Amino acid sequence: MKHPVTPDGHYFLVRRRLWRMTNPGLDGITRDHLVGRLVAPRRAVRDANKAADHEAEVTARRTLDEVKQARGEHGPVWWDVGSLDLNRRVAKNTLGASWYAKLNHSERGGP
């Protein structure tokens, strides 16, 4: 299923929450390289959780966040418009509420 994208192209919707899109200004090679760099820290987070190793989990999450910042998904926004960062916010509680209200139930991912 393809997730709905806000009209401004800054976020996509998953289970009623907005998630920041990857910076479209990244060239294909950089984007592909960064996607590849997501795999190892995600595995490290999973493994640290299984082992109940808090220190390893913190390290893995820090690395994962660095990659996501490089992709534009975390950290400073990649667009120049002075709009607020709505990452991880419930869509119906944001300035995009009217857009969200127009989506059907399955697109919203819940009530």
mmCIF file of N, CA, C and O in Angstrom:
data_model
loop_
_atom_site.group_PDB
_atom_site.id
_atom_site.type_symbol
_atom_site.label_atom_id
_atom_site.label_comp_id
_atom_site.label_asym_id
_atom_site.label_seq_id
_atom_site.Cartn_x
_atom_site.Cartn_y
_atom_site.Cartn_z
ATOM 1 N N MET A 1 0.830 -1.183 0.000
ATOM 2 C CA MET A 1 0.000 0.000 0.000
ATOM 3 C C MET A 1 0.875 1.247 0.000
ATOM 4 O O MET A 1 1.829 1.347 0.762
ATOM 5 N N LYS A 2 0.545 2.181 -0.835
ATOM 6 C CA LYS A 2 1.271 3.446 -0.870
ATOM 7 C C LYS A 2 0.639 4.393 0.154
ATOM 8 O O LYS A 2 -0.579 4.532 0.209
ATOM 9 N N HIS A 3 1.465 5.020 0.950
ATOM 10 C CA HIS A 3 0.972 5.915 1.986
ATOM 11 C C HIS A 3 0.632 7.285 1.397
ATOM 12 O O HIS A 3 1.369 7.793 0.541
ATOM 13 N N PRO A 4 -0.459 7.903 1.858
ATOM 14 C CA PRO A 4 -0.807 9.244 1.379
ATOM 15 C C PRO A 4 0.295 10.248 1.741
ATOM 16 O O PRO A 4 0.901 10.162 2.806
ATOM 17 N N VAL A 5 0.525 11.182 0.835
ATOM 18 C CA VAL A 5 1.539 12.225 1.028
ATOM 19 C C VAL A 5 0.821 13.569 1.129
ATOM 20 O O VAL A 5 -0.117 13.837 0.369
ATOM 21 N N THR A 6 1.264 14.405 2.059
ATOM 22 C CA THR A 6 0.644 15.722 2.223
ATOM 23 C C THR A 6 0.806 16.538 0.944
ATOM 24 O O THR A 6 1.751 16.320 0.183
ATOM 25 N N PRO A 7 -0.114 17.466 0.698
ATOM 26 C CA PRO A 7 -0.048 18.268 -0.528
ATOM 27 C C PRO A 7 1.285 18.992 -0.733
ATOM 28 O O PRO A 7 1.724 19.170 -1.865
ATOM 29 N N ASP A 8 1.957 19.369 0.359
ATOM 30 C CA ASP A 8 3.239 20.064 0.215
ATOM 31 C C ASP A 8 4.406 19.107 -0.037
ATOM 32 O O ASP A 8 5.529 19.535 -0.291
ATOM 33 N N GLY A 9 4.160 17.787 0.060
ATOM 34 C CA GLY A 9 5.197 16.782 -0.186
ATOM 35 C C GLY A 9 6.194 16.620 0.940
ATOM 36 O O GLY A 9 7.204 15.945 0.783
ATOM 37 N N HIS A 10 5.908 17.176 2.095
ATOM 38 C CA HIS A 10 6.851 17.103 3.213
ATOM 39 C C HIS A 10 6.672 15.861 4.082
ATOM 40 O O HIS A 10 7.613 15.431 4.740
ATOM 41 N N TYR A 11 5.460 15.286 4.105
ATOM 42 C CA TYR A 11 5.158 14.171 5.001
ATOM 43 C C TYR A 11 4.353 13.093 4.293
ATOM 44 O O TYR A 11 3.635 13.364 3.337
ATOM 45 N N PHE A 12 4.446 11.873 4.815
ATOM 46 C CA PHE A 12 3.534 10.810 4.423
ATOM 47 C C PHE A 12 2.820 10.347 5.677
ATOM 48 O O PHE A 12 3.273 10.594 6.799
ATOM 49 N N LEU A 13 1.682 9.697 5.512
ATOM 50 C CA LEU A 13 0.824 9.331 6.625
ATOM 51 C C LEU A 13 0.879 7.836 6.878
ATOM 52 O O LEU A 13 0.701 7.030 5.961
ATOM 53 N N VAL A 14 1.129 7.453 8.133
ATOM 54 C CA VAL A 14 1.084 6.058 8.556
ATOM 55 C C VAL A 14 0.344 6.014 9.887
ATOM 56 O O VAL A 14 0.752 6.689 10.839
ATOM 57 N N ARG A 15 -0.733 5.236 9.913
ATOM 58 C CA ARG A 15 -1.530 5.071 11.126
ATOM 59 C C ARG A 15 -1.820 6.406 11.815
ATOM 60 O O ARG A 15 -1.552 6.576 12.994
ATOM 61 N N ARG A 16 -2.345 7.340 11.037
ATOM 62 C CA ARG A 16 -2.808 8.659 11.480
ATOM 63 C C ARG A 16 -1.684 9.641 11.810
ATOM 64 O O ARG A 16 -1.937 10.783 12.146
ATOM 65 N N ARG A 17 -0.412 9.211 11.743
ATOM 66 C CA ARG A 17 0.715 10.101 12.072
ATOM 67 C C ARG A 17 1.454 10.539 10.819
ATOM 68 O O ARG A 17 1.582 9.793 9.865
ATOM 69 N N LEU A 18 1.982 11.753 10.879
ATOM 70 C CA LEU A 18 2.783 12.290 9.792
ATOM 71 C C LEU A 18 4.239 11.913 10.016
ATOM 72 O O LEU A 18 4.761 12.041 11.132
ATOM 73 N N TRP A 19 4.887 11.458 8.957
ATOM 74 C CA TRP A 19 6.308 11.101 9.000
ATOM 75 C C TRP A 19 7.005 11.874 7.888
ATOM 76 O O TRP A 19 6.541 11.902 6.752
ATOM 77 N N ARG A 20 8.123 12.499 8.227
ATOM 78 C CA ARG A 20 8.826 13.340 7.261
ATOM 79 C C ARG A 20 9.392 12.525 6.103
ATOM 80 O O ARG A 20 9.985 11.465 6.292
ATOM 81 N N MET A 21 9.205 13.051 4.914
ATOM 82 C CA MET A 21 9.736 12.436 3.698
ATOM 83 C C MET A 21 11.250 12.628 3.645
ATOM 84 O O MET A 21 11.798 13.567 4.230
ATOM 85 N N THR A 22 11.906 11.763 2.900
ATOM 86 C CA THR A 22 13.324 11.932 2.612
ATOM 87 C C THR A 22 13.488 13.173 1.739
ATOM 88 O O THR A 22 12.640 13.473 0.905
ATOM 89 N N ASN A 23 14.569 13.876 1.926
ATOM 90 C CA ASN A 23 14.850 15.076 1.148
ATOM 91 C C ASN A 23 14.903 14.739 -0.339
ATOM 92 O O ASN A 23 15.765 13.981 -0.780
ATOM 93 N N PRO A 24 13.985 15.300 -1.141
ATOM 94 C CA PRO A 24 13.991 14.992 -2.570
ATOM 95 C C PRO A 24 15.180 15.619 -3.304
ATOM 96 O O PRO A 24 15.453 15.274 -4.458
ATOM 97 N N GLY A 25 15.899 16.512 -2.635
ATOM 98 C CA GLY A 25 17.064 17.145 -3.241
ATOM 99 C C GLY A 25 18.312 16.277 -3.226
ATOM 100 O O GLY A 25 19.322 16.634 -3.839
ATOM 101 N N LEU A 26 18.258 15.127 -2.555
ATOM 102 C CA LEU A 26 19.407 14.218 -2.549
ATOM 103 C C LEU A 26 19.525 13.544 -3.905
ATOM 104 O O LEU A 26 18.524 13.103 -4.473
ATOM 105 N N ASP A 27 20.739 13.438 -4.400
ATOM 106 C CA ASP A 27 20.907 12.727 -5.668
ATOM 107 C C ASP A 27 20.718 11.231 -5.428
ATOM 108 O O ASP A 27 20.801 10.748 -4.305
ATOM 109 N N GLY A 28 20.445 10.494 -6.483
ATOM 110 C CA GLY A 28 20.148 9.074 -6.392
ATOM 111 C C GLY A 28 21.232 8.247 -5.739
ATOM 112 O O GLY A 28 20.955 7.334 -4.956
ATOM 113 N N ILE A 29 22.485 8.560 -6.035
ATOM 114 C CA ILE A 29 23.605 7.795 -5.464
ATOM 115 C C ILE A 29 23.655 7.996 -3.955
ATOM 116 O O ILE A 29 23.792 7.036 -3.194
ATOM 117 N N THR A 30 23.527 9.237 -3.516
ATOM 118 C CA THR A 30 23.548 9.530 -2.074
ATOM 119 C C THR A 30 22.367 8.871 -1.386
ATOM 120 O O THR A 30 22.511 8.249 -0.331
ATOM 121 N N ARG A 31 21.180 8.988 -1.987
ATOM 122 C CA ARG A 31 19.976 8.392 -1.407
ATOM 123 C C ARG A 31 20.159 6.887 -1.262
ATOM 124 O O ARG A 31 19.889 6.326 -0.201
ATOM 125 N N ASP A 32 20.619 6.227 -2.300
ATOM 126 C CA ASP A 32 20.822 4.770 -2.249
ATOM 127 C C ASP A 32 21.862 4.383 -1.199
ATOM 128 O O ASP A 32 21.692 3.396 -0.475
ATOM 129 N N HIS A 33 22.925 5.155 -1.112
ATOM 130 C CA HIS A 33 23.973 4.893 -0.118
ATOM 131 C C HIS A 33 23.398 4.993 1.297
ATOM 132 O O HIS A 33 23.661 4.137 2.147
ATOM 133 N N LEU A 34 22.597 6.025 1.529
ATOM 134 C CA LEU A 34 22.019 6.215 2.866
ATOM 135 C C LEU A 34 20.997 5.133 3.199
ATOM 136 O O LEU A 34 20.914 4.705 4.353
ATOM 137 N N VAL A 35 20.246 4.676 2.220
ATOM 138 C CA VAL A 35 19.311 3.570 2.456
ATOM 139 C C VAL A 35 20.097 2.347 2.910
ATOM 140 O O VAL A 35 19.719 1.667 3.871
ATOM 141 N N GLY A 36 21.207 2.067 2.246
ATOM 142 C CA GLY A 36 22.050 0.939 2.631
ATOM 143 C C GLY A 36 22.613 1.075 4.035
ATOM 144 O O GLY A 36 22.785 0.079 4.742
ATOM 145 N N ARG A 37 22.866 2.323 4.449
ATOM 146 C CA ARG A 37 23.418 2.555 5.788
ATOM 147 C C ARG A 37 22.363 2.443 6.892
ATOM 148 O O ARG A 37 22.711 2.457 8.072
ATOM 149 N N LEU A 38 21.082 2.320 6.540
ATOM 150 C CA LEU A 38 20.030 2.160 7.546
ATOM 151 C C LEU A 38 19.969 0.732 8.096
ATOM 152 O O LEU A 38 19.550 0.518 9.226
ATOM 153 N N VAL A 39 20.398 -0.226 7.306
ATOM 154 C CA VAL A 39 20.214 -1.635 7.649
ATOM 155 C C VAL A 39 20.975 -2.026 8.920
ATOM 156 O O VAL A 39 20.389 -2.595 9.844
ATOM 157 N N ALA A 40 22.251 -1.738 8.981
ATOM 158 C CA ALA A 40 23.069 -2.191 10.117
ATOM 159 C C ALA A 40 22.597 -1.618 11.454
ATOM 160 O O ALA A 40 22.441 -2.368 12.424
ATOM 161 N N PRO A 41 22.336 -0.305 11.558
ATOM 162 C CA PRO A 41 21.877 0.186 12.864
ATOM 163 C C PRO A 41 20.489 -0.329 13.245
ATOM 164 O O PRO A 41 20.209 -0.530 14.427
ATOM 165 N N ARG A 42 19.629 -0.586 12.263
ATOM 166 C CA ARG A 42 18.317 -1.164 12.595
ATOM 167 C C ARG A 42 18.485 -2.566 13.177
ATOM 168 O O ARG A 42 17.824 -2.925 14.152
ATOM 169 N N ARG A 43 19.375 -3.336 12.580
ATOM 170 C CA ARG A 43 19.666 -4.672 13.128
ATOM 171 C C ARG A 43 20.281 -4.563 14.517
ATOM 172 O O ARG A 43 19.967 -5.346 15.406
ATOM 173 N N ALA A 44 21.170 -3.591 14.689
ATOM 174 C CA ALA A 44 21.825 -3.412 15.986
ATOM 175 C C ALA A 44 20.816 -3.045 17.070
ATOM 176 O O ALA A 44 20.920 -3.518 18.209
ATOM 177 N N VAL A 45 19.819 -2.226 16.731
ATOM 178 C CA VAL A 45 18.769 -1.881 17.693
ATOM 179 C C VAL A 45 17.997 -3.146 18.069
ATOM 180 O O VAL A 45 17.765 -3.422 19.247
ATOM 181 N N ARG A 46 17.613 -3.926 17.055
ATOM 182 C CA ARG A 46 16.879 -5.172 17.300
ATOM 183 C C ARG A 46 17.677 -6.115 18.203
ATOM 184 O O ARG A 46 17.156 -6.637 19.194
ATOM 185 N N ASP A 47 18.955 -6.298 17.874
ATOM 186 C CA ASP A 47 19.793 -7.218 18.636
ATOM 187 C C ASP A 47 20.016 -6.727 20.062
ATOM 188 O O ASP A 47 20.010 -7.517 21.006
ATOM 189 N N ALA A 48 20.189 -5.428 20.222
ATOM 190 C CA ALA A 48 20.381 -4.868 21.566
ATOM 191 C C ALA A 48 19.124 -5.044 22.405
ATOM 192 O O ALA A 48 19.205 -5.345 23.604
ATOM 193 N N ASN A 49 17.968 -4.878 21.782
ATOM 194 C CA ASN A 49 16.709 -5.089 22.512
ATOM 195 C C ASN A 49 16.574 -6.539 22.941
ATOM 196 O O ASN A 49 16.179 -6.814 24.078
ATOM 197 N N LYS A 50 16.901 -7.463 22.050
ATOM 198 C CA LYS A 50 16.829 -8.896 22.389
ATOM 199 C C LYS A 50 17.758 -9.233 23.542
ATOM 200 O O LYS A 50 17.428 -10.037 24.409
ATOM 201 N N ALA A 51 18.935 -8.613 23.541
ATOM 202 C CA ALA A 51 19.932 -8.886 24.575
ATOM 203 C C ALA A 51 19.732 -8.027 25.824
ATOM 204 O O ALA A 51 20.481 -8.163 26.793
ATOM 205 N N ALA A 52 18.744 -7.130 25.778
ATOM 206 C CA ALA A 52 18.501 -6.191 26.879
ATOM 207 C C ALA A 52 19.768 -5.391 27.200
ATOM 208 O O ALA A 52 20.062 -5.106 28.359
ATOM 209 N N ASP A 53 20.485 -5.012 26.151
ATOM 210 C CA ASP A 53 21.729 -4.245 26.292
ATOM 211 C C ASP A 53 21.426 -2.771 26.024
ATOM 212 O O ASP A 53 21.443 -2.316 24.876
ATOM 213 N N HIS A 54 21.132 -2.043 27.081
ATOM 214 C CA HIS A 54 20.715 -0.646 26.956
ATOM 215 C C HIS A 54 21.791 0.220 26.301
ATOM 216 O O HIS A 54 21.488 1.040 25.434
ATOM 217 N N GLU A 55 23.023 0.035 26.687
ATOM 218 C CA GLU A 55 24.117 0.843 26.137
ATOM 219 C C GLU A 55 24.265 0.628 24.628
ATOM 220 O O GLU A 55 24.412 1.580 23.852
ATOM 221 N N ALA A 56 24.182 -0.621 24.202
ATOM 222 C CA ALA A 56 24.280 -0.924 22.773
ATOM 223 C C ALA A 56 23.083 -0.358 22.017
ATOM 224 O O ALA A 56 23.215 0.127 20.891
ATOM 225 N N GLU A 57 21.920 -0.382 22.642
ATOM 226 C CA GLU A 57 20.727 0.172 21.999
ATOM 227 C C GLU A 57 20.869 1.681 21.806
ATOM 228 O O GLU A 57 20.553 2.208 20.738
ATOM 229 N N VAL A 58 21.357 2.373 22.824
ATOM 230 C CA VAL A 58 21.550 3.823 22.726
ATOM 231 C C VAL A 58 22.527 4.148 21.597
ATOM 232 O O VAL A 58 22.281 5.052 20.785
ATOM 233 N N THR A 59 23.604 3.411 21.512
ATOM 234 C CA THR A 59 24.597 3.629 20.458
ATOM 235 C C THR A 59 23.988 3.379 19.079
ATOM 236 O O THR A 59 24.173 4.173 18.155
ATOM 237 N N ALA A 60 23.255 2.293 18.943
ATOM 238 C CA ALA A 60 22.634 1.951 17.657
ATOM 239 C C ALA A 60 21.594 2.990 17.262
ATOM 240 O O ALA A 60 21.522 3.402 16.099
ATOM 241 N N ARG A 61 20.793 3.444 18.207
ATOM 242 C CA ARG A 61 19.780 4.465 17.900
ATOM 243 C C ARG A 61 20.429 5.786 17.510
ATOM 244 O O ARG A 61 19.925 6.497 16.644
ATOM 245 N N ARG A 62 21.547 6.107 18.127
ATOM 246 C CA ARG A 62 22.274 7.334 17.770
ATOM 247 C C ARG A 62 22.762 7.252 16.320
ATOM 248 O O ARG A 62 22.620 8.191 15.546
ATOM 249 N N THR A 63 23.316 6.109 15.954
ATOM 250 C CA THR A 63 23.787 5.899 14.583
ATOM 251 C C THR A 63 22.620 5.961 13.601
ATOM 252 O O THR A 63 22.712 6.607 12.551
ATOM 253 N N LEU A 64 21.523 5.327 13.946
ATOM 254 C CA LEU A 64 20.332 5.344 13.095
ATOM 255 C C LEU A 64 19.826 6.775 12.911
ATOM 256 O O LEU A 64 19.487 7.191 11.802
ATOM 257 N N ASP A 65 19.814 7.547 13.981
ATOM 258 C CA ASP A 65 19.365 8.933 13.890
ATOM 259 C C ASP A 65 20.283 9.760 12.993
ATOM 260 O O ASP A 65 19.807 10.606 12.228
ATOM 261 N N GLU A 66 21.581 9.515 13.054
ATOM 262 C CA GLU A 66 22.530 10.238 12.190
ATOM 263 C C GLU A 66 22.226 9.992 10.713
ATOM 264 O O GLU A 66 22.254 10.915 9.907
ATOM 265 N N VAL A 67 21.925 8.738 10.374
ATOM 266 C CA VAL A 67 21.599 8.412 8.983
ATOM 267 C C VAL A 67 20.279 9.079 8.593
ATOM 268 O O VAL A 67 20.159 9.663 7.511
ATOM 269 N N LYS A 68 19.302 9.029 9.474
ATOM 270 C CA LYS A 68 18.015 9.647 9.179
ATOM 271 C C LYS A 68 18.150 11.169 9.046
ATOM 272 O O LYS A 68 17.451 11.785 8.233
ATOM 273 N N GLN A 69 19.030 11.768 9.811
ATOM 274 C CA GLN A 69 19.282 13.207 9.652
ATOM 275 C C GLN A 69 19.902 13.489 8.286
ATOM 276 O O GLN A 69 19.527 14.451 7.615
ATOM 277 N N ALA A 70 20.823 12.646 7.873
ATOM 278 C CA ALA A 70 21.450 12.830 6.561
ATOM 279 C C ALA A 70 20.424 12.686 5.440
ATOM 280 O O ALA A 70 20.530 13.345 4.399
ATOM 281 N N ARG A 71 19.410 11.850 5.646
ATOM 282 C CA ARG A 71 18.342 11.673 4.660
ATOM 283 C C ARG A 71 17.305 12.793 4.726
ATOM 284 O O ARG A 71 16.461 12.891 3.846
ATOM 285 N N GLY A 72 17.337 13.607 5.789
ATOM 286 C CA GLY A 72 16.372 14.688 5.949
ATOM 287 C C GLY A 72 15.130 14.286 6.716
ATOM 288 O O GLY A 72 14.196 15.069 6.856
ATOM 289 N N GLU A 73 15.094 13.073 7.244
ATOM 290 C CA GLU A 73 13.920 12.584 7.962
ATOM 291 C C GLU A 73 13.887 13.044 9.416
ATOM 292 O O GLU A 73 12.832 13.057 10.033
ATOM 293 N N HIS A 74 15.015 13.363 9.977
ATOM 294 C CA HIS A 74 15.140 13.888 11.345
ATOM 295 C C HIS A 74 16.001 15.139 11.286
ATOM 296 O O HIS A 74 16.622 15.428 10.271
ATOM 297 N N GLY A 75 16.069 15.845 12.399
ATOM 298 C CA GLY A 75 16.906 17.038 12.460
ATOM 299 C C GLY A 75 16.266 18.215 11.751
ATOM 300 O O GLY A 75 15.043 18.277 11.615
ATOM 301 N N PRO A 76 17.080 19.148 11.293
ATOM 302 C CA PRO A 76 16.546 20.338 10.620
ATOM 303 C C PRO A 76 15.747 19.950 9.373
ATOM 304 O O PRO A 76 16.106 19.008 8.672
ATOM 305 N N VAL A 77 14.671 20.684 9.123
ATOM 306 C CA VAL A 77 13.854 20.394 7.942
ATOM 307 C C VAL A 77 14.632 20.722 6.681
ATOM 308 O O VAL A 77 15.518 21.566 6.681
ATOM 309 N N TRP A 78 14.295 20.041 5.585
ATOM 310 C CA TRP A 78 15.021 20.217 4.328
ATOM 311 C C TRP A 78 14.371 21.250 3.432
ATOM 312 O O TRP A 78 14.905 21.589 2.389
ATOM 313 N N TRP A 79 13.235 21.773 3.794
ATOM 314 C CA TRP A 79 12.565 22.768 2.967
ATOM 315 C C TRP A 79 12.825 24.162 3.519
ATOM 316 O O TRP A 79 13.152 24.333 4.683
ATOM 317 N N ASP A 80 12.690 25.157 2.665
ATOM 318 C CA ASP A 80 13.006 26.535 3.046
ATOM 319 C C ASP A 80 11.822 27.293 3.620
ATOM 320 O O ASP A 80 11.995 28.313 4.270
ATOM 321 N N VAL A 81 10.626 26.819 3.374
ATOM 322 C CA VAL A 81 9.436 27.485 3.881
ATOM 323 C C VAL A 81 9.480 27.451 5.399
ATOM 324 O O VAL A 81 9.878 26.461 5.989
ATOM 325 N N GLY A 82 9.071 28.499 6.043
ATOM 326 C CA GLY A 82 9.169 28.591 7.494
ATOM 327 C C GLY A 82 8.112 27.827 8.258
ATOM 328 O O GLY A 82 7.745 28.231 9.355
ATOM 329 N N SER A 83 7.608 26.708 7.723
ATOM 330 C CA SER A 83 6.564 25.958 8.412
ATOM 331 C C SER A 83 7.131 25.127 9.556
ATOM 332 O O SER A 83 8.316 24.803 9.591
ATOM 333 N N LEU A 84 6.268 24.784 10.485
ATOM 334 C CA LEU A 84 6.647 23.977 11.635
ATOM 335 C C LEU A 84 6.997 22.556 11.208
ATOM 336 O O LEU A 84 6.500 22.065 10.205
ATOM 337 N N ASP A 85 7.802 21.889 12.017
ATOM 338 C CA ASP A 85 8.101 20.484 11.777
ATOM 339 C C ASP A 85 7.017 19.664 12.477
ATOM 340 O O ASP A 85 6.874 19.711 13.695
ATOM 341 N N LEU A 86 6.246 18.930 11.704
ATOM 342 C CA LEU A 86 5.130 18.149 12.229
ATOM 343 C C LEU A 86 5.442 16.659 12.286
ATOM 344 O O LEU A 86 4.535 15.839 12.419
ATOM 345 N N ASN A 87 6.717 16.304 12.200
ATOM 346 C CA ASN A 87 7.113 14.897 12.193
ATOM 347 C C ASN A 87 6.556 14.169 13.408
ATOM 348 O O ASN A 87 6.681 14.642 14.541
ATOM 349 N N ARG A 88 5.923 13.024 13.148
ATOM 350 C CA ARG A 88 5.361 12.119 14.153
ATOM 351 C C ARG A 88 4.098 12.653 14.825
ATOM 352 O O ARG A 88 3.603 12.053 15.770
ATOM 353 N N ARG A 89 3.579 13.762 14.373
ATOM 354 C CA ARG A 89 2.361 14.313 14.978
ATOM 355 C C ARG A 89 1.129 13.622 14.398
ATOM 356 O O ARG A 89 1.115 13.201 13.252
ATOM 357 N N VAL A 90 0.071 13.557 15.193
ATOM 358 C CA VAL A 90 -1.207 13.026 14.728
ATOM 359 C C VAL A 90 -1.777 14.037 13.744
ATOM 360 O O VAL A 90 -1.943 15.215 14.074
ATOM 361 N N ALA A 91 -2.056 13.590 12.537
ATOM 362 C CA ALA A 91 -2.428 14.489 11.437
ATOM 363 C C ALA A 91 -3.645 15.351 11.743
ATOM 364 O O ALA A 91 -3.673 16.532 11.403
ATOM 365 N N LYS A 92 -4.654 14.795 12.404
ATOM 366 C CA LYS A 92 -5.879 15.559 12.645
ATOM 367 C C LYS A 92 -5.654 16.721 13.617
ATOM 368 O O LYS A 92 -6.500 17.600 13.728
ATOM 369 N N ASN A 93 -4.513 16.731 14.303
ATOM 370 C CA ASN A 93 -4.199 17.798 15.261
ATOM 371 C C ASN A 93 -3.197 18.809 14.702
ATOM 372 O O ASN A 93 -2.563 19.524 15.459
ATOM 373 N N THR A 94 -3.050 18.839 13.380
ATOM 374 C CA THR A 94 -2.063 19.719 12.759
ATOM 375 C C THR A 94 -2.747 20.670 11.785
ATOM 376 O O THR A 94 -3.958 20.590 11.564
ATOM 377 N N LEU A 95 -1.947 21.510 11.173
ATOM 378 C CA LEU A 95 -2.470 22.414 10.148
ATOM 379 C C LEU A 95 -2.974 21.640 8.935
ATOM 380 O O LEU A 95 -3.707 22.176 8.111
ATOM 381 N N GLY A 96 -2.602 20.378 8.818
ATOM 382 C CA GLY A 96 -3.052 19.529 7.724
ATOM 383 C C GLY A 96 -4.347 18.787 8.031
ATOM 384 O O GLY A 96 -4.711 17.854 7.318
ATOM 385 N N ALA A 97 -5.071 19.201 9.059
ATOM 386 C CA ALA A 97 -6.292 18.503 9.468
ATOM 387 C C ALA A 97 -7.334 18.456 8.362
ATOM 388 O O ALA A 97 -8.013 17.442 8.190
ATOM 389 N N SER A 98 -7.469 19.517 7.584
ATOM 390 C CA SER A 98 -8.479 19.521 6.520
ATOM 391 C C SER A 98 -8.101 18.516 5.421
ATOM 392 O O SER A 98 -8.973 17.834 4.874
ATOM 393 N N TRP A 99 -6.808 18.410 5.114
ATOM 394 C CA TRP A 99 -6.341 17.394 4.149
ATOM 395 C C TRP A 99 -6.632 16.001 4.690
ATOM 396 O O TRP A 99 -7.172 15.149 3.987
ATOM 397 N N TYR A 100 -6.303 15.782 5.953
ATOM 398 C CA TYR A 100 -6.517 14.484 6.596
ATOM 399 C C TYR A 100 -7.996 14.108 6.583
ATOM 400 O O TYR A 100 -8.352 12.960 6.310
ATOM 401 N N ALA A 101 -8.874 15.062 6.860
ATOM 402 C CA ALA A 101 -10.311 14.806 6.921
ATOM 403 C C ALA A 101 -10.863 14.326 5.579
ATOM 404 O O ALA A 101 -11.861 13.602 5.541
ATOM 405 N N LYS A 102 -10.223 14.688 4.482
ATOM 406 C CA LYS A 102 -10.683 14.288 3.152
ATOM 407 C C LYS A 102 -10.268 12.865 2.777
ATOM 408 O O LYS A 102 -10.770 12.313 1.802
ATOM 409 N N LEU A 103 -9.359 12.262 3.527
ATOM 410 C CA LEU A 103 -8.906 10.907 3.236
ATOM 411 C C LEU A 103 -9.954 9.897 3.669
ATOM 412 O O LEU A 103 -10.670 10.115 4.654
ATOM 413 N N ASN A 104 -10.022 8.776 2.958
ATOM 414 C CA ASN A 104 -10.958 7.736 3.390
ATOM 415 C C ASN A 104 -10.358 6.946 4.544
ATOM 416 O O ASN A 104 -9.178 7.075 4.860
ATOM 417 N N HIS A 105 -11.177 6.108 5.147
ATOM 418 C CA HIS A 105 -10.774 5.367 6.361
ATOM 419 C C HIS A 105 -9.505 4.553 6.146
ATOM 420 O O HIS A 105 -8.616 4.552 6.993
ATOM 421 N N SER A 106 -9.400 3.839 5.028
ATOM 422 C CA SER A 106 -8.227 2.991 4.805
ATOM 423 C C SER A 106 -6.968 3.827 4.595
ATOM 424 O O SER A 106 -5.877 3.415 4.976
ATOM 425 N N GLU A 107 -7.094 5.009 3.983
ATOM 426 C CA GLU A 107 -5.935 5.872 3.804
ATOM 427 C C GLU A 107 -5.457 6.442 5.140
ATOM 428 O O GLU A 107 -4.272 6.669 5.330
ATOM 429 N N ARG A 108 -6.375 6.686 6.050
ATOM 430 C CA ARG A 108 -6.025 7.246 7.354
ATOM 431 C C ARG A 108 -5.299 6.244 8.233
ATOM 432 O O ARG A 108 -4.553 6.619 9.113
ATOM 433 N N GLY A 109 -5.552 4.978 8.023
ATOM 434 C CA GLY A 109 -4.895 3.946 8.824
ATOM 435 C C GLY A 109 -5.487 3.801 10.197
ATOM 436 O O GLY A 109 -4.800 3.427 11.131
ATOM 437 N N GLY A 110 -6.731 4.137 10.344
ATOM 438 C CA GLY A 110 -7.385 3.982 11.642
ATOM 439 C C GLY A 110 -8.517 4.966 11.806
ATOM 440 O O GLY A 110 -8.897 5.629 10.854
ATOM 441 N N PRO A 111 -9.049 5.072 13.013
ATOM 442 C CA PRO A 111 -10.208 5.933 13.250
ATOM 443 C C PRO A 111 -9.939 7.398 12.999
ATOM 444 O O PRO A 111 -8.874 7.879 13.023
#
